[in-house]
Amino acid sequence: MLFACSSKEKPTLGGTRIKTRKRNIAAPLDPAAFSDAVVLIYLDNAGDLELVAKSIESSDLNFSRYGDIFFEVVFIGGRTQTGSVKSDEGERHPYSIIDCEPKREAILPSVVYIQKILRRRPFLIKNLENVTRRFLQSLELFEENERKKLAIFTALAFSQKLSGLPVETVFQPLLKDNLVAKGIVLSFVTDFFNEYLVENSLDDLIAILRRGKMEDKLLDFLPPTKRTTESFAEHFTKAGLSALVEYNEKKIFEVKLKEIKAVLTSQVTEEINVDEVIETVKQQVKDAKLPEIEVVRVIWDGIMDAVQWSGKNQQQNANAVLRQVKTWAPLLNTFCSSGKMEMELMYKVQMQCYEDAKLMKVFPEVVRSLYELDVLAEDTILHWYRKGSNPKGRQTFVKGLEPFVNWLEEAEEEE
């Protein structure tokens, strides 16, 4: 059947906005072609990284999509096989970090080169982080000298403050049980520490470890069967890192002191029997091998930390301190076993009264109480008064102690 054309005017679209659905046309995924293109840039410039960087900057390659692959090419010379760190089929160049000599002068240019790339394309830092983490988690798949190169690169990256690379990216992936157990992690961090300390201080290294939440976990780098302070000291001393050994020993020592003080403060607060507390402290000191001088300091701190302060009322605070001293004098007496230890206690009392404004006027009363309780000897007090070497608040404390010292001297003359 034929239809006749209608003479009626057809509606028009003039002035009407038609909403059309935008099609999301994806660029073809071709990581192999991207990898080959980057490799070609390296080859065309014979590995001259300055020229490579310029060519990279002027290229229209899709770095936002293939950032990880770019850094694979930088590190190992080509795209990696799935689930591996070895090169996949395709083009490869011989100017990668893995192909360098395991020396800072050979690897440093790659760090500078990456820095240039990141300045122009800062979004690539995430890709660098991804690839670095993946390679560190797979250290066992690299040869020993290749791991050394990665350690040197990582140390130089932090030494040169490579833009935005998080410290956690390095240290956290290393703590895989299998890597630690095989000693691979210990070898890696040893190379890392040595390289980083070439141009940086131990304090700088500790700051990095702190940011990576590893400052208090240095022993975790050692295999479980060798995870002792003695093994740590032996290994890193042989590696020429005695300063790190000293730091670690100091850190462990500080942790032990904190633990002893915390236990002591808790026992004092709970008003545990003095004899029981003395035995606990003796055992802790024996286990921790603490020097006497530190024991005296930590005992005083532990006792004072348990004091219930009364705001700004100086008399109440003074009474609280004196009650505490009287109660725990047997504990102090047990460990103030020589004139040297007594003098250390006096200096400790002096420092606390100097640093805590509410105790400035309490010093003479505390010293007199410690004398009456047989914790401090007359000779110790007189020596401090006449020849004490700590200047903190000394003038004020000497003046406050003068009446008591005069009494001691008069008693001495009468005898």
Coordinates of C-alpha atoms in Angstrom, one line a residue:
M1 CA 0.0 0.0 0.0
L2 CA 1.3 3.4 -0.9
F3 CA 1.2 6.2 1.5
A4 CA 0.7 9.7 0.3
C5 CA 2.9 12.4 1.6
S6 CA 1.1 14.7 4.1
S7 CA 0.9 18.3 3.3
K8 CA 0.8 19.1 7.0
E9 CA 3.9 21.1 8.3
K10 CA 6.3 18.8 10.1
P11 CA 7.6 19.9 13.5
T12 CA 11.1 21.3 13.6
L13 CA 14.0 21.1 16.1
G14 CA 14.9 24.7 15.9
G15 CA 15.6 26.3 19.3
T16 CA 15.3 23.0 21.1
R17 CA 18.3 21.5 22.9
I18 CA 18.5 17.8 22.5
K19 CA 20.4 15.9 25.3
T20 CA 22.6 13.3 23.8
R21 CA 24.4 10.6 25.7
K22 CA 28.2 11.0 25.5
R23 CA 30.0 7.8 24.6
N24 CA 33.0 7.0 26.8
I25 CA 35.5 6.1 24.1
A26 CA 38.5 4.4 25.8
A27 CA 41.9 4.6 24.4
P28 CA 43.2 1.2 23.4
L29 CA 45.2 -0.6 26.1
D30 CA 48.6 -1.3 24.6
P31 CA 51.2 -1.5 27.4
A32 CA 53.6 -3.4 25.1
A33 CA 53.6 -0.5 22.5
F34 CA 54.1 2.0 25.3
S35 CA 57.0 0.1 26.8
D36 CA 58.7 -0.3 23.3
A37 CA 58.3 3.4 22.7
V38 CA 60.0 4.4 25.9
V39 CA 62.8 1.8 25.3
L40 CA 63.3 3.3 21.8
I41 CA 63.8 6.7 23.4
Y42 CA 66.6 5.3 25.5
L43 CA 68.2 3.5 22.6
D44 CA 67.9 6.5 20.3
N45 CA 69.7 8.6 22.9
A46 CA 72.3 5.9 23.7
G47 CA 71.3 6.0 27.4
D48 CA 72.2 9.7 27.8
L49 CA 69.6 10.4 30.6
E50 CA 69.5 14.2 30.0
L51 CA 68.6 13.6 26.4
V52 CA 66.2 10.8 27.4
A53 CA 64.5 13.2 29.8
K54 CA 64.0 15.9 27.1
S55 CA 62.6 13.3 24.7
I56 CA 60.2 12.0 27.4
E57 CA 59.1 15.6 28.1
S58 CA 58.3 16.3 24.5
S59 CA 56.6 13.0 23.8
D60 CA 52.8 12.5 23.7
L61 CA 53.0 9.0 25.4
N62 CA 50.2 8.2 27.8
F63 CA 52.1 8.3 31.1
S64 CA 48.9 8.7 33.1
R65 CA 47.8 5.3 32.0
Y66 CA 51.1 3.5 31.8
G67 CA 53.1 5.1 34.7
D68 CA 53.9 1.8 36.3
I69 CA 55.3 0.4 33.0
F70 CA 57.4 3.6 32.6
F71 CA 59.2 2.9 35.9
E72 CA 59.6 -0.8 35.0
V73 CA 61.5 0.4 32.0
V74 CA 63.6 2.7 34.1
F75 CA 64.4 0.0 36.7
I76 CA 64.9 -3.1 34.6
G77 CA 65.1 -1.9 31.0
G78 CA 61.7 -3.2 29.8
R79 CA 58.2 -4.2 30.8
T80 CA 58.0 -7.0 33.4
Q81 CA 56.3 -10.3 33.0
T82 CA 53.1 -10.8 35.0
G83 CA 53.9 -11.8 38.6
S84 CA 57.6 -11.4 38.0
V85 CA 60.4 -8.9 38.0
K86 CA 62.0 -10.2 34.8
S87 CA 61.6 -8.5 31.4
D88 CA 58.7 -9.5 29.2
E89 CA 59.0 -10.1 25.5
G90 CA 59.6 -6.9 23.6
E91 CA 62.2 -4.2 23.3
R92 CA 64.7 -3.8 26.1
H93 CA 67.5 -1.2 26.7
P94 CA 70.8 -1.7 28.6
Y95 CA 70.7 1.6 30.5
S96 CA 68.5 0.6 33.4
I97 CA 69.2 0.9 37.1
I98 CA 69.6 -2.9 37.3
D99 CA 72.2 -2.7 34.5
C100 CA 74.3 -0.1 36.3
E101 CA 77.4 -0.9 38.4
P102 CA 76.5 -1.2 42.1
K103 CA 78.1 2.1 42.8
R104 CA 76.6 5.5 43.8
E105 CA 78.3 7.4 41.0
A106 CA 76.7 5.0 38.5
I107 CA 73.2 5.0 40.0
L108 CA 72.9 8.7 41.1
P109 CA 72.2 10.0 37.5
S110 CA 69.1 7.8 37.4
V111 CA 67.9 9.4 40.6
V112 CA 68.4 12.9 39.2
Y113 CA 66.7 11.8 36.0
I114 CA 63.6 10.5 37.8
Q115 CA 63.5 13.8 39.8
K116 CA 63.4 15.7 36.5
I117 CA 60.6 13.5 35.2
L118 CA 58.6 13.9 38.5
R119 CA 58.9 17.7 38.4
R120 CA 57.2 17.8 35.0
R121 CA 54.8 15.0 35.8
P122 CA 54.2 14.9 39.6
F123 CA 51.3 12.4 39.3
L124 CA 53.9 9.8 38.5
I125 CA 55.1 9.6 42.1
K126 CA 52.3 7.2 42.8
N127 CA 53.5 4.9 40.0
L128 CA 57.1 5.1 41.4
E129 CA 55.7 4.2 44.8
N130 CA 53.8 1.2 43.2
V131 CA 56.8 -0.2 41.4
T132 CA 59.2 0.4 44.3
R133 CA 56.9 -1.4 46.7
R134 CA 56.4 -4.3 44.2
F135 CA 60.1 -4.8 43.6
L136 CA 61.0 -4.6 47.3
Q137 CA 58.3 -7.2 48.1
S138 CA 59.9 -9.4 45.5
L139 CA 63.6 -9.0 46.4
E140 CA 64.2 -12.7 46.5
L141 CA 63.6 -12.8 42.7
F142 CA 66.5 -10.5 42.1
E143 CA 70.2 -11.5 42.1
E144 CA 72.3 -10.4 45.1
N145 CA 74.1 -7.6 43.2
E146 CA 70.8 -6.4 41.8
R147 CA 69.4 -6.1 45.3
K148 CA 72.4 -4.1 46.2
K149 CA 71.7 -1.7 43.3
L150 CA 68.1 -1.3 44.5
A151 CA 69.4 -0.6 48.0
I152 CA 71.8 2.1 46.7
F153 CA 69.1 3.6 44.5
T154 CA 66.6 3.7 47.5
A155 CA 69.2 5.3 49.8
L156 CA 70.1 7.9 47.1
A157 CA 66.4 8.6 46.5
F158 CA 66.0 9.6 50.2
S159 CA 69.3 11.4 50.3
Q160 CA 68.4 13.5 47.3
K161 CA 64.9 13.9 48.7
L162 CA 63.2 12.5 45.7
S163 CA 59.9 14.2 45.3
G164 CA 57.2 12.7 47.6
L165 CA 58.4 9.1 47.9
P166 CA 56.9 7.9 51.2
V167 CA 59.3 6.2 53.6
E168 CA 56.7 3.6 54.4
T169 CA 57.0 2.5 50.7
V170 CA 60.5 1.2 51.6
F171 CA 60.4 -0.3 55.1
Q172 CA 57.0 -1.8 55.4
P173 CA 57.2 -4.0 52.3
L174 CA 60.5 -5.3 53.5
L175 CA 59.0 -7.0 56.5
K176 CA 57.7 -10.0 54.7
D177 CA 58.4 -13.1 56.8
N178 CA 60.1 -15.0 54.0
L179 CA 62.4 -12.1 53.1
V180 CA 63.4 -11.5 56.7
A181 CA 64.0 -15.2 57.4
K182 CA 66.3 -15.6 54.5
G183 CA 68.5 -12.6 55.6
I184 CA 67.6 -10.8 52.4
V185 CA 66.1 -7.8 54.3
L186 CA 69.1 -7.5 56.6
S187 CA 71.5 -7.4 53.7
F188 CA 69.3 -4.8 51.9
V189 CA 69.0 -2.5 54.9
T190 CA 72.8 -2.8 55.6
D191 CA 73.5 -1.6 52.0
F192 CA 70.8 1.1 52.4
F193 CA 72.2 2.4 55.7
N194 CA 75.8 2.5 54.5
E195 CA 74.9 4.3 51.4
Y196 CA 72.6 6.8 53.1
L197 CA 75.2 7.7 55.7
V198 CA 77.8 8.7 53.1
E199 CA 76.2 12.2 52.9
N200 CA 73.8 12.2 55.8
S201 CA 74.1 12.0 59.6
L202 CA 72.9 9.3 61.9
D203 CA 70.2 11.7 63.1
D204 CA 68.9 12.0 59.5
L205 CA 68.8 8.2 59.2
I206 CA 66.9 7.9 62.5
A207 CA 64.4 10.5 61.3
I208 CA 63.7 8.4 58.2
L209 CA 63.3 5.3 60.4
R210 CA 61.0 7.2 62.6
R211 CA 58.8 8.3 59.7
G212 CA 58.8 4.7 58.5
K213 CA 57.7 3.6 62.0
M214 CA 60.8 1.4 62.3
E215 CA 62.8 3.5 64.9
D216 CA 61.9 1.1 67.7
K217 CA 61.9 -2.1 65.6
L218 CA 65.4 -2.3 64.2
L219 CA 65.7 -5.9 65.5
D220 CA 62.8 -6.8 63.2
F221 CA 65.2 -6.6 60.2
L222 CA 67.1 -9.7 61.6
P223 CA 66.0 -13.3 60.9
P224 CA 64.0 -14.6 63.9
T225 CA 66.7 -17.1 64.8
K226 CA 69.2 -14.2 65.2
R227 CA 66.9 -11.5 66.6
T228 CA 69.0 -10.5 69.6
T229 CA 70.8 -7.3 70.6
E230 CA 74.1 -9.2 70.5
S231 CA 73.5 -10.4 66.9
F232 CA 72.5 -6.9 65.9
A233 CA 75.6 -5.4 67.4
E234 CA 77.9 -8.1 65.8
H235 CA 76.4 -7.7 62.3
F236 CA 76.3 -3.9 62.1
T237 CA 79.7 -3.4 63.8
K238 CA 81.2 -5.6 61.1
A239 CA 79.4 -3.6 58.5
G240 CA 81.0 -0.4 59.8
L241 CA 77.8 0.9 61.4
S242 CA 78.9 1.0 65.1
A243 CA 77.1 4.4 65.5
L244 CA 73.8 2.6 64.7
V245 CA 74.7 -0.1 67.2
E246 CA 75.3 2.5 69.9
Y247 CA 72.0 4.2 69.0
N248 CA 70.1 0.9 69.2
E249 CA 71.6 0.0 72.6
K250 CA 70.7 3.4 73.9
K251 CA 67.1 3.0 72.6
I252 CA 66.7 -0.4 74.2
F253 CA 68.1 1.0 77.4
E254 CA 65.5 3.9 77.3
V255 CA 62.7 1.4 76.7
K256 CA 63.8 -0.7 79.7
L257 CA 64.0 2.4 81.9
K258 CA 60.4 3.4 80.9
E259 CA 59.2 -0.1 81.6
I260 CA 60.8 -0.1 85.1
K261 CA 59.4 3.4 85.9
A262 CA 55.9 2.4 84.7
V263 CA 55.8 -0.7 86.9
L264 CA 57.3 1.2 89.9
T265 CA 54.8 4.1 89.5
S266 CA 51.9 1.6 89.3
Q267 CA 53.1 -0.2 92.4
V268 CA 53.6 3.1 94.4
T269 CA 50.2 4.3 93.3
E270 CA 48.6 1.1 94.4
E271 CA 50.5 1.3 97.7
I272 CA 52.1 -2.1 97.4
N273 CA 54.2 -3.2 100.3
V274 CA 57.6 -1.5 100.2
D275 CA 59.6 -4.7 100.7
E276 CA 57.7 -6.2 97.7
V277 CA 58.5 -3.2 95.6
I278 CA 62.1 -3.3 96.5
E279 CA 62.4 -7.0 95.4
T280 CA 60.6 -6.1 92.1
V281 CA 63.0 -3.3 91.3
K282 CA 66.0 -5.4 92.2
Q283 CA 64.9 -8.1 89.8
Q284 CA 64.1 -5.6 87.0
V285 CA 67.5 -3.9 87.5
K286 CA 69.2 -7.3 87.3
D287 CA 67.4 -8.4 84.2
A288 CA 68.0 -5.0 82.4
K289 CA 71.6 -4.7 83.6
L290 CA 71.1 -1.1 84.5
P291 CA 73.9 1.0 86.1
E292 CA 73.3 2.2 89.6
I293 CA 73.1 5.8 88.7
E294 CA 70.2 5.2 86.3
V295 CA 68.4 3.2 88.9
V296 CA 68.5 6.0 91.4
R297 CA 67.1 8.4 88.8
V298 CA 64.3 6.2 87.7
I299 CA 63.2 5.3 91.3
W300 CA 62.9 9.0 92.1
D301 CA 60.9 9.6 88.9
G302 CA 58.7 6.7 89.6
I303 CA 57.9 7.8 93.1
M304 CA 57.2 11.4 92.1
D305 CA 55.0 10.4 89.2
A306 CA 52.7 8.7 91.6
V307 CA 52.2 11.9 93.7
Q308 CA 48.6 13.2 93.7
W309 CA 49.1 17.0 93.1
S310 CA 46.7 19.6 94.5
G311 CA 46.7 22.2 91.8
K312 CA 48.5 25.5 92.8
N313 CA 48.3 25.0 96.5
Q314 CA 52.0 24.9 97.3
Q315 CA 51.7 23.8 100.9
Q316 CA 49.5 20.8 100.0
N317 CA 51.9 19.9 97.2
A318 CA 54.8 20.1 99.6
N319 CA 53.1 17.9 102.1
A320 CA 52.3 15.4 99.4
V321 CA 55.9 15.2 98.3
L322 CA 57.1 14.8 101.9
R323 CA 54.6 12.1 102.6
Q324 CA 55.8 10.2 99.5
V325 CA 59.4 10.6 100.6
K326 CA 58.7 9.3 104.0
T327 CA 56.7 6.3 102.7
W328 CA 59.3 5.3 100.2
A329 CA 62.5 6.2 102.0
P330 CA 63.4 2.4 102.4
L331 CA 63.3 2.0 98.6
L332 CA 65.6 5.0 98.1
N333 CA 67.8 3.9 100.9
T334 CA 68.2 0.4 99.3
F335 CA 69.7 1.8 96.1
C336 CA 71.5 4.9 97.5
S337 CA 74.3 2.7 98.7
S338 CA 77.2 5.1 98.3
G339 CA 78.1 8.8 98.5
K340 CA 78.0 8.9 94.7
M341 CA 74.5 7.6 94.5
E342 CA 73.4 9.9 97.3
M343 CA 74.8 12.9 95.4
E344 CA 73.0 11.7 92.2
L345 CA 69.8 11.7 94.2
M346 CA 70.4 15.2 95.4
Y347 CA 71.0 16.4 91.8
K348 CA 67.8 14.6 90.7
V349 CA 65.8 16.3 93.5
Q350 CA 67.4 19.7 92.5
M351 CA 66.4 19.3 88.8
Q352 CA 62.8 18.4 89.6
C353 CA 62.4 21.3 92.0
Y354 CA 64.0 23.6 89.4
E355 CA 61.9 22.4 86.5
D356 CA 58.6 22.3 88.4
A357 CA 57.6 25.7 89.6
K358 CA 55.3 24.4 92.3
L359 CA 58.2 22.6 94.0
M360 CA 60.8 25.5 93.9
K361 CA 60.4 26.1 97.7
V362 CA 60.2 22.5 98.7
F363 CA 63.9 21.6 98.0
P364 CA 65.2 22.3 101.6
E365 CA 62.4 20.4 103.2
V366 CA 62.9 17.4 100.9
V367 CA 66.6 17.3 101.6
R368 CA 66.1 17.6 105.3
S369 CA 63.5 14.8 105.2
L370 CA 65.9 12.6 103.3
Y371 CA 68.6 13.3 105.9
E372 CA 66.3 12.5 108.8
L373 CA 65.2 9.2 107.1
D374 CA 68.9 8.2 106.6
V375 CA 68.8 8.3 102.8
L376 CA 71.2 11.2 102.6
A377 CA 74.3 11.5 104.7
E378 CA 75.5 14.8 106.2
D379 CA 78.7 14.7 104.1
T380 CA 76.7 14.4 100.9
I381 CA 74.6 17.4 101.8
L382 CA 77.6 19.5 102.8
H383 CA 79.5 18.5 99.7
W384 CA 76.5 19.5 97.5
Y385 CA 76.2 22.8 99.4
R386 CA 79.9 23.7 99.1
K387 CA 80.9 22.2 95.7
G388 CA 77.8 21.2 93.8
S389 CA 78.3 21.4 90.1
N390 CA 74.8 21.6 88.7
P391 CA 73.9 25.3 88.2
K392 CA 70.2 24.8 87.7
G393 CA 68.5 26.9 90.4
R394 CA 71.6 26.4 92.6
Q395 CA 71.7 30.0 93.9
T396 CA 68.1 29.8 95.1
F397 CA 68.4 26.3 96.6
V398 CA 71.7 27.0 98.4
K399 CA 70.1 30.1 100.0
G400 CA 67.0 28.0 101.0
L401 CA 69.2 25.2 102.4
E402 CA 71.5 27.6 104.3
P403 CA 69.7 27.4 107.7
F404 CA 69.8 23.6 107.7
V405 CA 73.5 23.5 106.6
N406 CA 74.4 25.9 109.4
W407 CA 72.7 23.6 111.9
L408 CA 74.6 20.6 110.5
E409 CA 77.9 22.5 110.7
E410 CA 77.2 23.6 114.3
A411 CA 76.4 20.1 115.3
E412 CA 79.6 18.9 113.6
E413 CA 81.6 21.5 115.6
E414 CA 80.0 20.4 118.9
E415 CA 80.9 16.8 118.2

